Amino acid sequence: MTIGQEFHVFGNWFIIHFTENEGMAFGMRFGGEFGKLILSIFRIIAIFAIGWYLVKITRQKENQGLILSMSLIFAGALGNILDSAFYGMIFSESRFHDVAVLFPAEGGYSSFLHGKVVDMFYFPVLKGFYPSWFPIWGGSDFIFFRPVFNIADSAITIGVFILIFFQKKFFKK
């Protein structure tokens, strides 16, 4: 697939939409190349901290829901950092009408920890337009649930929601 190309799985509400982002939520950037490096190092530190905590709560036989939610967050964070760390080293740069090449002869498009993250799931549940009288966005199009995301993002989100919904059960002490 090329960037922006879509494959409709179930009508217009479940779409495989190939896109790449700089590695932050919703494709945001953080301070250019230096910011990308800082973000990647922070993620690696967070993965080690979550991994340590996960081993600790597993050994202490904590609530299985807490272990599950932390495992989802850990797996999602690890997946995104692996994508960011190696994707740019093993693929050529994707362009709007060209498919990226795996292991190109000239090398990848970026160095270690500077690659992009691939997102592909798109669920535009509701589409419409804001009424003209609506402040700020009046007359512009409206799409409910616009983000394009990947499996790792889903794992992190589900893990965080489980923690939020069951926090009183998980953290009684």
Tab-separated table of C-alpha atoms in Angstrom:
chain	number	residue	atom	x	y	z
A	1	MET	CA	0.000	0.000	0.000
A	2	THR	CA	1.108	3.561	-0.598
A	3	ILE	CA	0.626	6.440	1.811
A	4	GLY	CA	-2.990	7.527	1.877
A	5	GLN	CA	-4.225	4.409	0.088
A	6	GLU	CA	-7.344	2.893	1.612
A	7	PHE	CA	-8.936	-0.540	1.683
A	8	HIS	CA	-12.544	-0.597	2.855
A	9	VAL	CA	-13.075	-3.649	5.080
A	10	PHE	CA	-16.669	-2.981	6.190
A	11	GLY	CA	-18.277	-0.212	4.168
A	12	ASN	CA	-17.155	3.285	5.076
A	13	TRP	CA	-16.727	2.737	8.816
A	14	PHE	CA	-13.783	0.283	9.013
A	15	ILE	CA	-10.966	1.262	6.685
A	16	ILE	CA	-7.358	0.131	6.403
A	17	HIS	CA	-5.650	3.456	5.690
A	18	PHE	CA	-1.851	3.350	5.384
A	19	THR	CA	-0.163	6.336	6.961
A	20	GLU	CA	3.069	7.093	8.792
A	21	ASN	CA	3.503	9.495	11.666
A	22	GLU	CA	6.443	10.961	13.526
A	23	GLY	CA	5.742	8.785	16.535
A	24	MET	CA	3.515	10.853	18.786
A	25	ALA	CA	-0.226	10.644	19.176
A	26	PHE	CA	-2.207	12.002	16.234
A	27	GLY	CA	0.953	12.536	14.167
A	28	MET	CA	2.262	15.427	16.269
A	29	ARG	CA	5.927	16.352	16.138
A	30	PHE	CA	8.178	17.098	19.065
A	31	GLY	CA	11.116	19.416	18.406
A	32	GLY	CA	12.462	18.041	15.097
A	33	GLU	CA	15.250	15.445	14.991
A	34	PHE	CA	16.506	16.240	18.498
A	35	GLY	CA	12.970	16.041	19.885
A	36	LYS	CA	12.445	12.682	18.155
A	37	LEU	CA	15.603	11.366	19.839
A	38	ILE	CA	14.507	12.676	23.266
A	39	LEU	CA	11.047	11.124	22.780
A	40	SER	CA	12.585	7.777	21.800
A	41	ILE	CA	14.942	7.762	24.803
A	42	PHE	CA	12.024	8.640	27.110
A	43	ARG	CA	10.027	5.738	25.635
A	44	ILE	CA	12.885	3.303	26.184
A	45	ILE	CA	13.213	4.413	29.821
A	46	ALA	CA	9.428	4.088	30.248
A	47	ILE	CA	9.485	0.574	28.770
A	48	PHE	CA	12.164	-0.504	31.240
A	49	ALA	CA	10.221	1.072	34.136
A	50	ILE	CA	6.946	-0.579	33.089
A	51	GLY	CA	8.778	-3.881	32.562
A	52	TRP	CA	10.309	-3.687	36.047
A	53	TYR	CA	6.900	-2.872	37.565
A	54	LEU	CA	5.296	-5.716	35.628
A	55	VAL	CA	7.838	-8.232	36.954
A	56	LYS	CA	7.317	-6.882	40.486
A	57	ILE	CA	3.506	-7.144	40.440
A	58	THR	CA	3.651	-10.573	38.818
A	59	ARG	CA	5.975	-11.903	41.541
A	60	GLN	CA	3.717	-10.381	44.213
A	61	LYS	CA	0.735	-12.131	42.585
A	62	GLU	CA	-1.216	-8.874	42.292
A	63	ASN	CA	-4.651	-8.705	40.688
A	64	GLN	CA	-4.699	-10.377	37.250
A	65	GLY	CA	-6.507	-7.370	35.780
A	66	LEU	CA	-3.679	-5.065	36.863
A	67	ILE	CA	-1.121	-7.443	35.351
A	68	LEU	CA	-3.149	-7.632	32.117
A	69	SER	CA	-3.519	-3.863	31.800
A	70	MET	CA	0.177	-3.215	32.473
A	71	SER	CA	1.100	-5.971	29.998
A	72	LEU	CA	-1.022	-4.310	27.307
A	73	ILE	CA	0.615	-0.938	27.951
A	74	PHE	CA	4.078	-2.531	27.940
A	75	ALA	CA	3.446	-4.468	24.702
A	76	GLY	CA	2.013	-1.427	22.933
A	77	ALA	CA	4.876	0.833	24.004
A	78	LEU	CA	7.420	-1.791	22.948
A	79	GLY	CA	5.727	-2.224	19.568
A	80	ASN	CA	5.740	1.504	18.855
A	81	ILE	CA	9.384	1.977	19.894
A	82	LEU	CA	10.485	-0.975	17.741
A	83	ASP	CA	8.614	0.526	14.802
A	84	SER	CA	10.184	3.927	15.426
A	85	ALA	CA	13.665	2.513	16.030
A	86	PHE	CA	13.973	0.205	13.024
A	87	TYR	CA	11.360	1.114	10.395
A	88	GLY	CA	13.434	3.965	8.983
A	89	MET	CA	16.547	1.785	8.814
A	90	ILE	CA	15.005	-1.080	6.836
A	91	PHE	CA	12.557	0.711	4.500
A	92	SER	CA	12.963	3.386	1.860
A	93	GLU	CA	10.859	6.489	2.329
A	94	SER	CA	7.199	6.106	1.407
A	95	ARG	CA	5.801	8.610	-1.016
A	96	PHE	CA	2.209	9.270	-1.981
A	97	HIS	CA	2.345	7.105	-5.138
A	98	ASP	CA	5.336	4.841	-4.355
A	99	VAL	CA	5.442	1.825	-2.080
A	100	ALA	CA	8.339	1.712	0.399
A	101	VAL	CA	11.003	-0.870	-0.442
A	102	LEU	CA	12.164	-3.344	2.213
A	103	PHE	CA	15.974	-3.366	2.581
A	104	PRO	CA	16.739	-0.902	-0.243
A	105	ALA	CA	20.271	-1.027	-1.676
A	106	GLU	CA	20.952	2.584	-0.659
A	107	GLY	CA	19.764	1.947	2.890
A	108	GLY	CA	16.740	3.192	4.798
A	109	TYR	CA	15.478	6.743	4.954
A	110	SER	CA	16.631	7.456	8.522
A	111	SER	CA	18.898	6.369	11.329
A	112	PHE	CA	18.283	4.384	14.507
A	113	LEU	CA	15.437	5.847	16.643
A	114	HIS	CA	14.442	8.346	13.938
A	115	GLY	CA	11.961	6.247	11.930
A	116	LYS	CA	8.248	6.817	11.599
A	117	VAL	CA	5.464	4.713	13.082
A	118	VAL	CA	3.011	3.008	10.731
A	119	ASP	CA	-0.696	3.459	11.445
A	120	MET	CA	-3.466	1.718	9.550
A	121	PHE	CA	-6.827	1.428	11.322
A	122	TYR	CA	-9.392	4.131	10.574
A	123	PHE	CA	-12.949	4.131	11.918
A	124	PRO	CA	-14.798	7.249	10.673
A	125	VAL	CA	-18.016	6.324	12.491
A	126	LEU	CA	-19.980	9.487	11.708
A	127	LYS	CA	-19.418	11.983	8.910
A	128	GLY	CA	-21.199	15.275	8.360
A	129	PHE	CA	-20.851	19.044	8.512
A	130	TYR	CA	-20.961	21.522	11.356
A	131	PRO	CA	-23.878	23.954	10.909
A	132	SER	CA	-22.848	27.398	9.689
A	133	TRP	CA	-23.916	28.956	13.004
A	134	PHE	CA	-21.569	26.671	14.994
A	135	PRO	CA	-18.692	28.676	16.585
A	136	ILE	CA	-15.181	28.314	15.107
A	137	TRP	CA	-15.846	25.228	12.929
A	138	GLY	CA	-19.137	26.332	11.332
A	139	GLY	CA	-19.492	24.991	7.776
A	140	SER	CA	-16.488	22.639	7.988
A	141	ASP	CA	-16.724	18.872	7.756
A	142	PHE	CA	-17.084	16.727	10.851
A	143	ILE	CA	-15.753	13.209	11.317
A	144	PHE	CA	-16.322	11.425	14.597
A	145	PHE	CA	-13.252	9.375	15.491
A	146	ARG	CA	-10.788	10.767	12.985
A	147	PRO	CA	-7.501	9.276	14.312
A	148	VAL	CA	-5.689	6.581	12.347
A	149	PHE	CA	-3.970	4.165	14.730
A	150	ASN	CA	-2.225	0.785	14.959
A	151	ILE	CA	-2.435	-2.350	17.112
A	152	ALA	CA	0.168	-1.016	19.562
A	153	ASP	CA	-1.878	2.161	20.093
A	154	SER	CA	-4.955	-0.003	20.719
A	155	ALA	CA	-3.111	-2.090	23.314
A	156	ILE	CA	-1.967	1.032	25.188
A	157	THR	CA	-5.450	2.585	25.088
A	158	ILE	CA	-7.198	-0.575	26.276
A	159	GLY	CA	-4.618	-1.027	29.058
A	160	VAL	CA	-5.092	2.554	30.261
A	161	PHE	CA	-8.906	2.260	30.171
A	162	ILE	CA	-8.755	-0.953	32.212
A	163	LEU	CA	-6.557	0.841	34.785
A	164	ILE	CA	-8.940	3.802	34.959
A	165	PHE	CA	-12.135	1.763	35.224
A	166	PHE	CA	-10.823	-0.708	37.794
A	167	GLN	CA	-8.386	1.470	39.735
A	168	LYS	CA	-10.231	1.084	43.064
A	169	LYS	CA	-10.122	-2.702	42.712
A	170	PHE	CA	-6.462	-2.768	41.597
A	171	PHE	CA	-5.092	-0.259	44.131
A	172	LYS	CA	-6.952	-1.039	47.383
A	173	LYS	CA	-3.890	-0.403	49.536
